[in-house]
Coordinates of C-alpha atoms in Angstrom, one line a residue:
Chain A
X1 CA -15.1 4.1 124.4
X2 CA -17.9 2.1 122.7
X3 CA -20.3 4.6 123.8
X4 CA -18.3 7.8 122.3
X5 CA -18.2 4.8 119.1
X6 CA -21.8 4.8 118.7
X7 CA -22.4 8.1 119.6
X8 CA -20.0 9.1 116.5
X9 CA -21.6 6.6 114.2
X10 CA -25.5 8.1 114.7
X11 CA -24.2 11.7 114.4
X12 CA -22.7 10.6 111.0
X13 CA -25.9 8.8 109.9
X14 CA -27.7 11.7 110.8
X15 CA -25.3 14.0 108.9
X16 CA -25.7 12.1 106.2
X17 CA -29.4 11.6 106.2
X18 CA -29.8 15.5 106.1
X19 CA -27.2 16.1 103.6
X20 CA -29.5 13.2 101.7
X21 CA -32.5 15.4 101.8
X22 CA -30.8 18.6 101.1
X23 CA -29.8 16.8 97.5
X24 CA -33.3 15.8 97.1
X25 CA -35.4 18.9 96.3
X26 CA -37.5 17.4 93.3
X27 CA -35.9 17.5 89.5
X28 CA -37.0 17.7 86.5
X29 CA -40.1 16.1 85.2
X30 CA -39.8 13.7 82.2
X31 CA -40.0 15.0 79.1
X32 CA -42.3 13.5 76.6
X33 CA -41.5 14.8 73.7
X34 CA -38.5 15.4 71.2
X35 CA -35.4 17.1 70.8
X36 CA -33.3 18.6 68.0
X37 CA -30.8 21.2 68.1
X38 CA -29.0 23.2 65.8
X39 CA -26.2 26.2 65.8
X40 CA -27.3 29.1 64.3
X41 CA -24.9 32.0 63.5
X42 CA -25.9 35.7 64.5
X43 CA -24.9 38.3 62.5
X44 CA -25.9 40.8 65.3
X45 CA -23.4 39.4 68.0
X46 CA -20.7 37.8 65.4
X47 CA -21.2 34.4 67.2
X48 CA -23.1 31.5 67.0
X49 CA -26.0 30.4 69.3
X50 CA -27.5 27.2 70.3
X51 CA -30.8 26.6 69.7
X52 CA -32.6 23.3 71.4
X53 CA -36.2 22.6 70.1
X54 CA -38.6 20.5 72.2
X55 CA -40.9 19.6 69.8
X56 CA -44.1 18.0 71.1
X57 CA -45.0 14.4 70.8
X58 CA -48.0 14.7 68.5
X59 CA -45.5 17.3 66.1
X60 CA -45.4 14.8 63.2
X61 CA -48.9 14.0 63.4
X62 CA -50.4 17.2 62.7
X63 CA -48.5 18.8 59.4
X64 CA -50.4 21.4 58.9
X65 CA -50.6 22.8 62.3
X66 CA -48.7 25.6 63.9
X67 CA -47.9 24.9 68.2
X68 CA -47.5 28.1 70.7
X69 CA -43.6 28.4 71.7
X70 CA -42.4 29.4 74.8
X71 CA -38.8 30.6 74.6
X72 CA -36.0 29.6 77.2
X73 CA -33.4 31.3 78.3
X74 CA -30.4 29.9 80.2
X75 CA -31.5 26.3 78.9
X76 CA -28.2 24.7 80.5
X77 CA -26.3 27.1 82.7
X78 CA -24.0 25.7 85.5
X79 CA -26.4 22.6 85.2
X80 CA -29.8 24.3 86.4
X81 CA -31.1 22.3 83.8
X82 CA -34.0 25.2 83.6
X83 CA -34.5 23.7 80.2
X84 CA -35.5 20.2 81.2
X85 CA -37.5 21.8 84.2
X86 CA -39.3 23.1 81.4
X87 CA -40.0 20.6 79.0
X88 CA -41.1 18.5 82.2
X89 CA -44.0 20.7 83.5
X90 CA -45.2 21.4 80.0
X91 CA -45.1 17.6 79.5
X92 CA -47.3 17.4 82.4
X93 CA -49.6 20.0 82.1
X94 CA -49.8 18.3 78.3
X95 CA -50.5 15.2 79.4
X96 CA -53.1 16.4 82.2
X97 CA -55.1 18.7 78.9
X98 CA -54.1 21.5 80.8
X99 CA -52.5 23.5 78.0
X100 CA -52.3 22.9 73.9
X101 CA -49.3 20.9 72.5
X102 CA -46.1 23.4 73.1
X103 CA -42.4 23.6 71.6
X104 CA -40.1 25.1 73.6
X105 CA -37.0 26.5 72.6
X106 CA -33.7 26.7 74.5
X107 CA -31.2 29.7 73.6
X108 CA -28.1 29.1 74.0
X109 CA -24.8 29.9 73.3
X110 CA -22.5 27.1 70.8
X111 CA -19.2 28.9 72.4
X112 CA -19.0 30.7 75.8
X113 CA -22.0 31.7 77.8
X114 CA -22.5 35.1 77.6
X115 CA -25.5 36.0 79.7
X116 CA -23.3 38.3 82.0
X117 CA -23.3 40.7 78.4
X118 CA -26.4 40.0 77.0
X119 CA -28.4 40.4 80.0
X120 CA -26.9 43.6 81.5
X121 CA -28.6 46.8 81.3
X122 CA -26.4 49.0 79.4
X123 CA -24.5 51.8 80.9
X124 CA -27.1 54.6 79.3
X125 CA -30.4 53.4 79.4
X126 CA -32.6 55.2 77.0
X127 CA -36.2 55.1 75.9
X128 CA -34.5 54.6 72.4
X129 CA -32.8 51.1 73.4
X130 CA -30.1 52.2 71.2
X131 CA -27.4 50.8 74.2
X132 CA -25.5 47.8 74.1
X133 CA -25.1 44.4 76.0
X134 CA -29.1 43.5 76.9
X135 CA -30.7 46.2 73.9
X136 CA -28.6 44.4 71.6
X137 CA -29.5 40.8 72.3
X138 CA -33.0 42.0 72.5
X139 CA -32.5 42.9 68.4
X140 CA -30.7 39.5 68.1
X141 CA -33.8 37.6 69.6
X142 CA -36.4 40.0 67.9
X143 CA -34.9 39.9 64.5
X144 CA -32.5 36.6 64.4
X145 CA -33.7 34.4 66.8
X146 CA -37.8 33.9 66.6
X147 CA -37.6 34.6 62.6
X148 CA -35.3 31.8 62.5
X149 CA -37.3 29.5 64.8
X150 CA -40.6 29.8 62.9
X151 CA -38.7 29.2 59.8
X152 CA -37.0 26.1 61.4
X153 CA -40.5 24.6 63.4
X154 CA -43.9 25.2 62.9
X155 CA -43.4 27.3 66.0
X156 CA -46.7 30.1 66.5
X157 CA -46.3 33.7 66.0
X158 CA -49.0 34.6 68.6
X159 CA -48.4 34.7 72.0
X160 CA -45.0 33.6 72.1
X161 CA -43.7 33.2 75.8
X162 CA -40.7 33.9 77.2
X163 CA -39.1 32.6 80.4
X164 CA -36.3 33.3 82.3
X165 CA -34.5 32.8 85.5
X166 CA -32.2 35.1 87.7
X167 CA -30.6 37.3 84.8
X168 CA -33.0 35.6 82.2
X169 CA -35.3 36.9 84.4
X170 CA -34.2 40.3 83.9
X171 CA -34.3 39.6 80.2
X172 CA -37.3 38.8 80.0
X173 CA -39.0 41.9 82.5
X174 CA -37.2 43.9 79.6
X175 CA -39.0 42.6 77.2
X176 CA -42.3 42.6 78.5
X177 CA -41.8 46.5 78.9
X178 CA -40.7 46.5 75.7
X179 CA -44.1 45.9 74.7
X180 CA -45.5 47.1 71.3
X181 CA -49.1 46.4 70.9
X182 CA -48.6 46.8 67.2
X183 CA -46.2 44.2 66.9
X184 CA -46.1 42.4 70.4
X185 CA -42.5 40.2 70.5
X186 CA -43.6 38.2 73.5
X187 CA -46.4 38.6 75.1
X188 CA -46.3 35.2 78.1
X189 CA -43.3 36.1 80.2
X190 CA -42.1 34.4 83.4
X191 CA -39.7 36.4 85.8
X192 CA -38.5 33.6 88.2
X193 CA -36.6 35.3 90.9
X194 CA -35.3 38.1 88.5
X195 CA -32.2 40.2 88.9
X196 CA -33.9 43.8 90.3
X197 CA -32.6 46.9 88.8
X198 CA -33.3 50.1 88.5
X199 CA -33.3 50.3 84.8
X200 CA -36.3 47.9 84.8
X201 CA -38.1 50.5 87.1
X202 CA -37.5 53.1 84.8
X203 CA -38.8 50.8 81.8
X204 CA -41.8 49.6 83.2
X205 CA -42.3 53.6 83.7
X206 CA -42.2 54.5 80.3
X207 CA -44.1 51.5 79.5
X208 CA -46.9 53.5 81.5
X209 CA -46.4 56.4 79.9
X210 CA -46.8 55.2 76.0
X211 CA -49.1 52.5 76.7
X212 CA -52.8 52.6 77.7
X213 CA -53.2 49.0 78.1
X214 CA -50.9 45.5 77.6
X215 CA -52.3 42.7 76.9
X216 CA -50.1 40.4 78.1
X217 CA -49.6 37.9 81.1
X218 CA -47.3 38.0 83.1
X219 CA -45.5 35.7 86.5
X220 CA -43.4 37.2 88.3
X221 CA -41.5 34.4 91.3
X222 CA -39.1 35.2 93.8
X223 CA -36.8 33.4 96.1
X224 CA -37.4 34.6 100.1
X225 CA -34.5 33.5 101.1
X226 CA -32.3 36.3 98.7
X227 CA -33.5 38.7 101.6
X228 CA -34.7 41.9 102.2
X229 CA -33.4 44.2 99.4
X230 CA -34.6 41.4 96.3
X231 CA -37.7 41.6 98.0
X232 CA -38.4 45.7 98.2
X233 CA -37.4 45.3 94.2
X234 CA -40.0 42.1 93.8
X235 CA -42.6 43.7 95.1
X236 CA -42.4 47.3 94.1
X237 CA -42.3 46.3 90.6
X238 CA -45.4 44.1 90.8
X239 CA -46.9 46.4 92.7
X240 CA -46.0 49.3 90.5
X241 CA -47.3 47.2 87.7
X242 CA -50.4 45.9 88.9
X243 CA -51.5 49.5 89.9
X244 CA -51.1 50.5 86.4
X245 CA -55.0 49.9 85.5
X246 CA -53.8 47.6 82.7
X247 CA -57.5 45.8 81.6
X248 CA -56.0 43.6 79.4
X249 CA -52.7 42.4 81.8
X250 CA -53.2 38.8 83.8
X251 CA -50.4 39.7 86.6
X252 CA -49.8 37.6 89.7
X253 CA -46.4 36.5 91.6
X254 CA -45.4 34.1 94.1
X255 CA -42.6 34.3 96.9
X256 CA -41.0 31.2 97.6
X257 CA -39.6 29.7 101.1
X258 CA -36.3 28.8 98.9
X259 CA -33.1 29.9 97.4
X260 CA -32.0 31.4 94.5
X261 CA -31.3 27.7 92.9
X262 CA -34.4 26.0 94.3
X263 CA -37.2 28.5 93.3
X264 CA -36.1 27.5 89.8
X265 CA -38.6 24.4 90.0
X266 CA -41.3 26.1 91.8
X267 CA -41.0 29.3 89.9
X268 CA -41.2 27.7 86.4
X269 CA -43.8 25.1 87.0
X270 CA -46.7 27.9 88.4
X271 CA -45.4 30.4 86.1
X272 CA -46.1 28.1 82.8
X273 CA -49.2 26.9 84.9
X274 CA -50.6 30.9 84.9
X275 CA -49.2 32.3 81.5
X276 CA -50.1 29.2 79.5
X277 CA -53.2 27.6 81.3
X278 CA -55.3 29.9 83.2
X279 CA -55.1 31.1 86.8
X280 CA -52.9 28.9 89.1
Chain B
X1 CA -33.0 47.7 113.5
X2 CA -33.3 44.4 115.4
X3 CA -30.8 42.0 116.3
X4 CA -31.4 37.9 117.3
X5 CA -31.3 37.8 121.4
X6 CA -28.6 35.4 121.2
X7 CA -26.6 37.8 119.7
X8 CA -26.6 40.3 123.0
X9 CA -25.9 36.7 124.9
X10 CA -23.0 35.0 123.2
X11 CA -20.2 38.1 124.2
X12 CA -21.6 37.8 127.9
X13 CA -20.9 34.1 127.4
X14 CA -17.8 34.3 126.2
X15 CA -16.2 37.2 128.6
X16 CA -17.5 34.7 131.3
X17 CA -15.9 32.2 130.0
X18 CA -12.7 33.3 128.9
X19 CA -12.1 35.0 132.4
X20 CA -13.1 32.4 134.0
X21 CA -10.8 29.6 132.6
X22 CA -7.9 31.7 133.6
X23 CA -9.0 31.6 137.7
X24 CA -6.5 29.3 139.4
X25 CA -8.7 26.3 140.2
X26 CA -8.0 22.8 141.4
X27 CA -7.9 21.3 138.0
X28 CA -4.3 22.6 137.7
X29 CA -3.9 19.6 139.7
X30 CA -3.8 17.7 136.5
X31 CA -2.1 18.7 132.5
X32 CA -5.1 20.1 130.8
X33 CA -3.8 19.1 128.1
X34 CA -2.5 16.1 126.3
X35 CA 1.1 15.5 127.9
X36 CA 4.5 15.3 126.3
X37 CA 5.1 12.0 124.7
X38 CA 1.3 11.7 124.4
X39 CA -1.2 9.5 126.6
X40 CA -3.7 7.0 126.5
X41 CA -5.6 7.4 129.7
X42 CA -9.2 7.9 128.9
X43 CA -9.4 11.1 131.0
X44 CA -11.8 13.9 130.0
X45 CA -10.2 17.1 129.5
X46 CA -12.0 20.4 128.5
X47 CA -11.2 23.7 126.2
X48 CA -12.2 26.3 125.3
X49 CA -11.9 27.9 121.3
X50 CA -12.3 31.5 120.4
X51 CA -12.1 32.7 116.9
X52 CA -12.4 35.8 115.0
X53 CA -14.3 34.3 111.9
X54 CA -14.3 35.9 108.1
X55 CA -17.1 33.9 106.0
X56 CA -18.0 34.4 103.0
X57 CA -21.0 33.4 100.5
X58 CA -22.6 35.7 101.7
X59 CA -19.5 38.1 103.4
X60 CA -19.2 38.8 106.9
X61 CA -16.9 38.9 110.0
X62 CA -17.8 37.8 113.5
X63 CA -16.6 34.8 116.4
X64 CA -16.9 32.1 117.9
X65 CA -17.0 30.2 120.9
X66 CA -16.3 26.1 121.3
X67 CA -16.4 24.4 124.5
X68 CA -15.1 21.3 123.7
X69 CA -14.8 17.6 126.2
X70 CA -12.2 15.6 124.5
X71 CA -10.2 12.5 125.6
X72 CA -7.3 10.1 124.5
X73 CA -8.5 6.9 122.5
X74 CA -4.8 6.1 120.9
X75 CA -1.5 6.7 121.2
X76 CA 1.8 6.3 119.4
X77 CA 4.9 7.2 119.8
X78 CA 4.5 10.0 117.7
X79 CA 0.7 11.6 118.0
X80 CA -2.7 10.8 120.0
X81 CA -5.4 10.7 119.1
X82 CA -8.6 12.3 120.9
X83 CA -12.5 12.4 120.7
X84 CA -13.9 15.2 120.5
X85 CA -17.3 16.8 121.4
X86 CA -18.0 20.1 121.2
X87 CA -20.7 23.0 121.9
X88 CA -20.3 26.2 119.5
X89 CA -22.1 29.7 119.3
X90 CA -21.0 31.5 116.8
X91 CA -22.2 35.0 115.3
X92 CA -21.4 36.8 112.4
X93 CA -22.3 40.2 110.7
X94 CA -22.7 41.1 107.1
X95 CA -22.7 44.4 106.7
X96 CA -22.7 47.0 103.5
X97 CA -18.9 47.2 103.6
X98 CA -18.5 43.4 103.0
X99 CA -20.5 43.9 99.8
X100 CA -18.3 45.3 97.2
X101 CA -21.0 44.6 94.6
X102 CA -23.0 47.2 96.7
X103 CA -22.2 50.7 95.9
X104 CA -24.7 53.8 95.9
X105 CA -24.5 55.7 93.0
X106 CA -26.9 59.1 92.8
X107 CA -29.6 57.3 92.1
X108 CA -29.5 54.7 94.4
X109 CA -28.7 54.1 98.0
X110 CA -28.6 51.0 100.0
X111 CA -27.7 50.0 103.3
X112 CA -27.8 47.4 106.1
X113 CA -26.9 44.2 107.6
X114 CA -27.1 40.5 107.6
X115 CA -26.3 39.1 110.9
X116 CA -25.7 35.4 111.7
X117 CA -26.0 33.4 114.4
X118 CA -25.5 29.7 114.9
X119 CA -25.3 27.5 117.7
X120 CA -24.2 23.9 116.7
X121 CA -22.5 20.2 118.0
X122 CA -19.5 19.0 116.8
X123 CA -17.7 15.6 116.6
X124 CA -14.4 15.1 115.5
X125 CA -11.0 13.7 115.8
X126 CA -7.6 14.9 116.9
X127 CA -4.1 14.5 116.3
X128 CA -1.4 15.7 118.9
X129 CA 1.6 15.7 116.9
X130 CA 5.4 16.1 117.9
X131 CA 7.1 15.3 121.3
X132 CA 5.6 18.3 123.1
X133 CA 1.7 17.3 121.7
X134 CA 1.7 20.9 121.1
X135 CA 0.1 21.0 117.7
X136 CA -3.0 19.7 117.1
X137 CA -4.8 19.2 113.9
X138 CA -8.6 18.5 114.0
X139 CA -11.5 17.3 112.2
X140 CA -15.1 18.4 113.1
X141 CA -18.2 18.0 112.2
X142 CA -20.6 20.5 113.1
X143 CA -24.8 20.4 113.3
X144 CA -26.9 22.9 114.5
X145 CA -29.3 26.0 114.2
X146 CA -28.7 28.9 112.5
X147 CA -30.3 32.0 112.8
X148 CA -30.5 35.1 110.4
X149 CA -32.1 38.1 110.6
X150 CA -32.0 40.7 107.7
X151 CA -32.6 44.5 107.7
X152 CA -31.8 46.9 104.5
X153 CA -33.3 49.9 103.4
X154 CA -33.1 50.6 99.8
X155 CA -33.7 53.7 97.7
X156 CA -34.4 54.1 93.5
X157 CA -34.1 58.1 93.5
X158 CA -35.4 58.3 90.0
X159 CA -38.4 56.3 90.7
X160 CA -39.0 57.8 93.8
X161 CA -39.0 54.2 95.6
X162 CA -37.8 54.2 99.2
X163 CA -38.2 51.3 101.9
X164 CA -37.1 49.4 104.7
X165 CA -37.6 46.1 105.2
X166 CA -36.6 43.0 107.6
X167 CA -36.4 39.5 107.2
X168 CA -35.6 36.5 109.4
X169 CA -34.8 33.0 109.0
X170 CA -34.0 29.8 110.9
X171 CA -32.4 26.8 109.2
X172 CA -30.4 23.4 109.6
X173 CA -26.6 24.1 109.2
X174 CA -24.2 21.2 109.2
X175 CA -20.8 20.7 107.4
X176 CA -17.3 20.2 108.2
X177 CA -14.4 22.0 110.1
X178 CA -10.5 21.7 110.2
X179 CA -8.6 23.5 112.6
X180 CA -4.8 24.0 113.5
X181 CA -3.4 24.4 116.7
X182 CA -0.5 25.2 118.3
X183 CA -0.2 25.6 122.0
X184 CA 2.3 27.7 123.0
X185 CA 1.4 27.9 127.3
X186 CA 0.3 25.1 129.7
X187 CA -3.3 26.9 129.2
X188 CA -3.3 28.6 125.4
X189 CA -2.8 27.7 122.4
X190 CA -2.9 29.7 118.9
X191 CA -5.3 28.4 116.4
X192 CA -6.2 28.5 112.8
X193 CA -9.7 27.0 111.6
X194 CA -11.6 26.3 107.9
X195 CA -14.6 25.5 107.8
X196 CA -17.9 24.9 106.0
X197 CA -21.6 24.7 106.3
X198 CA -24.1 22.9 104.3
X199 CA -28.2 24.6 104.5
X200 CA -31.3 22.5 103.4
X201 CA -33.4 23.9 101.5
X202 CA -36.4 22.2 103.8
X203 CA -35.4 24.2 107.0
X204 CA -34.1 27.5 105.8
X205 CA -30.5 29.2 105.3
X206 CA -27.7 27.8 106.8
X207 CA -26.1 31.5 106.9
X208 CA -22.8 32.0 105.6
X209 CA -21.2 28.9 103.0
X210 CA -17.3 29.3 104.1
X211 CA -15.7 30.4 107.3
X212 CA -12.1 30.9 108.2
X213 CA -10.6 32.4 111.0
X214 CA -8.3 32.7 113.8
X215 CA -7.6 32.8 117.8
X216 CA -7.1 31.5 121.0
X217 CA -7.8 28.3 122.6
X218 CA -8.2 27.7 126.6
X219 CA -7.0 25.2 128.0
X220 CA -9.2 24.9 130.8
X221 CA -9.4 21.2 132.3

């Protein structure tokens, strides 16, 4: 009896040692600068969006100076807190002299998430983006969202960045093959382990078809652990892409031994490494 | 398209098993199970669980096979308790059909399989409940290796993009399990069982998230 006793009591300590560790993957890094927020109404989607500015710590100090803005989609959904991973790296890589001083920019929505609408390829893709659900809210960030931001901060107009996770990663896949070297929208994107569809194959294709070169970088991070399918998607579109003969495109990707949730850390933090500071 | 060797092992196991539990043997000698009016003698009896499992997160169906040593620490007039230690294999397979979200359409065609194996201990409590002690309710917990191995082809017509591709992965799976039983023969009982597993990101997938299913349990010693 004392024996099964003590046998029981180390299986639960061990149980609950592991289940410690699984609860430990690394969070957020702290962020050292400051945040405002404000709800903006879009005329576009008839609803109001939050937008959450991380403004950097030397903001004040330098009035006359504009700061490179990386956009974030998904900021708080189901408590990724993909935001905060965010604002922690870029504090970091800040802090190290890695990269310049950097707002970021969390969109959000003030009522109901939507990102199941706004992130969905519409039924008939055309080259026209003339669809609804994620051709829409492309028009909603291109001309609500960053006009309204560069009004609101000194946020940059060059080389605005754009990262997203999952669906957001989707989102933002889309809009680097929406690219218009005229009038480039973002031009820094990171794809952390993006939601694969066939409508992105067929963008990137056109892409290649009106566009010599792209001058843009781009990260592109997946999950291993989504499995085989997610990974024939990941890396036929990098692959795709990086045989393009794009001279101007910094391309490179990372596969991660994680899931779907924990590749969000990972993902975001060599991603902002590559698109903002140089090769990882 | 491969599948894990313990996956051609575990029905062998189990036919062996199950056929050989019902051999007449000199264990009949004593109840294997707990007796009417219940029992406190620290004896060690022995079972046998077999389930048809549905789990979901991700989808798939399968079974599984518990070998179980439990024995009577308390006893009162109206349940006992056991200890219980157990030895599971289970497997599991995901296939295309399970995926609802996973349609071809013209241009695009998908297909495959996720298969799940996992071999794991358990440690839990009993209570034999009712005159008879003919229904059991138990909690498990359950740690162990798990085993997947992955194999989809995929097809974007349009793009003319076509591929196969495999993946495997071992991991850590622990988590709790509840089961129901009712025995309705001196050596079977019906049984119902819930049950959950926990991955770690440090290891790899645990397989499956939820489990439920349903079977037979052998009363073999």
């Amino acid at each position: 009896m004392y024996r099964m006793r003590s046998k029981a009591s180390v299986f639960i300590v061990c149980a609950a040692a592991t289940a410690i560790m699984a609860g430990c993957e690394p969070g957020p890094l702290p962020d050292t600068g400051t945040r405002t927020s404000e709800v903006f109404h879009s005329d576009l989607l008839g609803e109001d969006l939050k937008l959450s500015y991380r403004l950097p710590p030397d903001y004040e100090s330098r009035p006359g100076d504009t700061f490179q803005a990386v956009y974030q989609l998904d900021p708080t959904f189901v408590g990724l807190r993909e935001m905060d991973f965010t604002t922690g790296y870029i504090s970091a890589m800040e802090e190290a002299g890695e990269i310049d001083s950097t707002i970021v920019i969390g969109i959000d929505y003030a009522g109901a998430n939507q990102r199941f609408r706004d992130f969905e390829m519409p039924g008939d893709l055309t080259r026209e983006f003339d669809g609804d659900k994620i051709d829409v809210f492309y028009k909603v960030m291109r001309d609500e969202v960053v006009p309204r931001v560069e009004t609101a901060v000194r946020a940059s107009p060059v080389d605005r960045a754009l990262v997203g996770h999952s669906l957001g990663g989707r989102f933002a896949l889309y809009s680097a093959f929406r690219y218009d070297p005229a009038d480039p929208l973002f031009t820094r994107i990171v794809a952390n382990d993006s939601s694969y569809c066939e409508g992105l194959f067929a963008m990137e294709r056109w892409m290649s078809e009106t566009a010599d070169d792209a001058d843009m970088r781009v990260f592109m991070a997946m999950a291993l652990w989504n499995g085989p399918q997610h990974k024939l998607s990941h890396d036929w579109l990098f692959e795709r892409l990086a045989g393009r003969g794009y001279t101007s495109l910094a391309l490179d990707e990372r596969q991660y031994d994680t899931d779907h949730g924990g590749v969000i850390g990972p993902g975001f933090e060599d991603g902002l490494r590559f698109i903002l500071g140089g090769d990882l | 398209m491969k599948t894990p060797w313990i996956s051609r092992i575990v029905p062998l196991v189990a036919c062996v098993v199950v056929f050989g539990s019902m051999l007449p043997s000199a264990a009949r000698a004593a109840d294997p199970f707990i007796r009417a009016g219940g029992e406190s003698d620290p004896r060690l009896m022995l079972s046998m669980r077999t389930s048809f499992l549905y789990s979901t997160f991700s989808p798939a169906l399968g079974f599984s096979v518990r070998l179980a040593g439990y024995t009577p620490v308390w006893n009162t007039a109206r349940a006992t308790g056991t200890v219980d230690v157990g030895l599971t294999v289970a497997y599991a397979n995901g296939s295309k059909f399970l995926y609802p979200w996973i349609r071809d359409t013209d241009t695009y065609k998908t297909d495959g399989a996720d298969h799940y194996t996992r071999v794991t201990l358990s440690l839990g409590h009993s209570f034999y409940f009712g005159q008879s002690r003919a229904h059991q309710f138990g909690v498990h917990f359950f740690l162990g290796a798990a085993f997947q191995n992955s194999t989809w082809s995929q097809e974007f017509v349009n793009e003319g993009l076509s591929g196969e591709a495999t993946m495997a992965f071992q991991g850590l799976a622990f988590g709790p399990e509840l089961e129901y039983t009712f025995r309705f023969h001196r050596h079977v009982g019906f049984h119902v069982v819930l049950g959950g597993a926990f991955g770690t990101v440090p290891t790899g997938p645990s397989g499956p998230m939820l489990h439920v299913g349903m079977g037979l349990t052998f009363y073999i010693r």
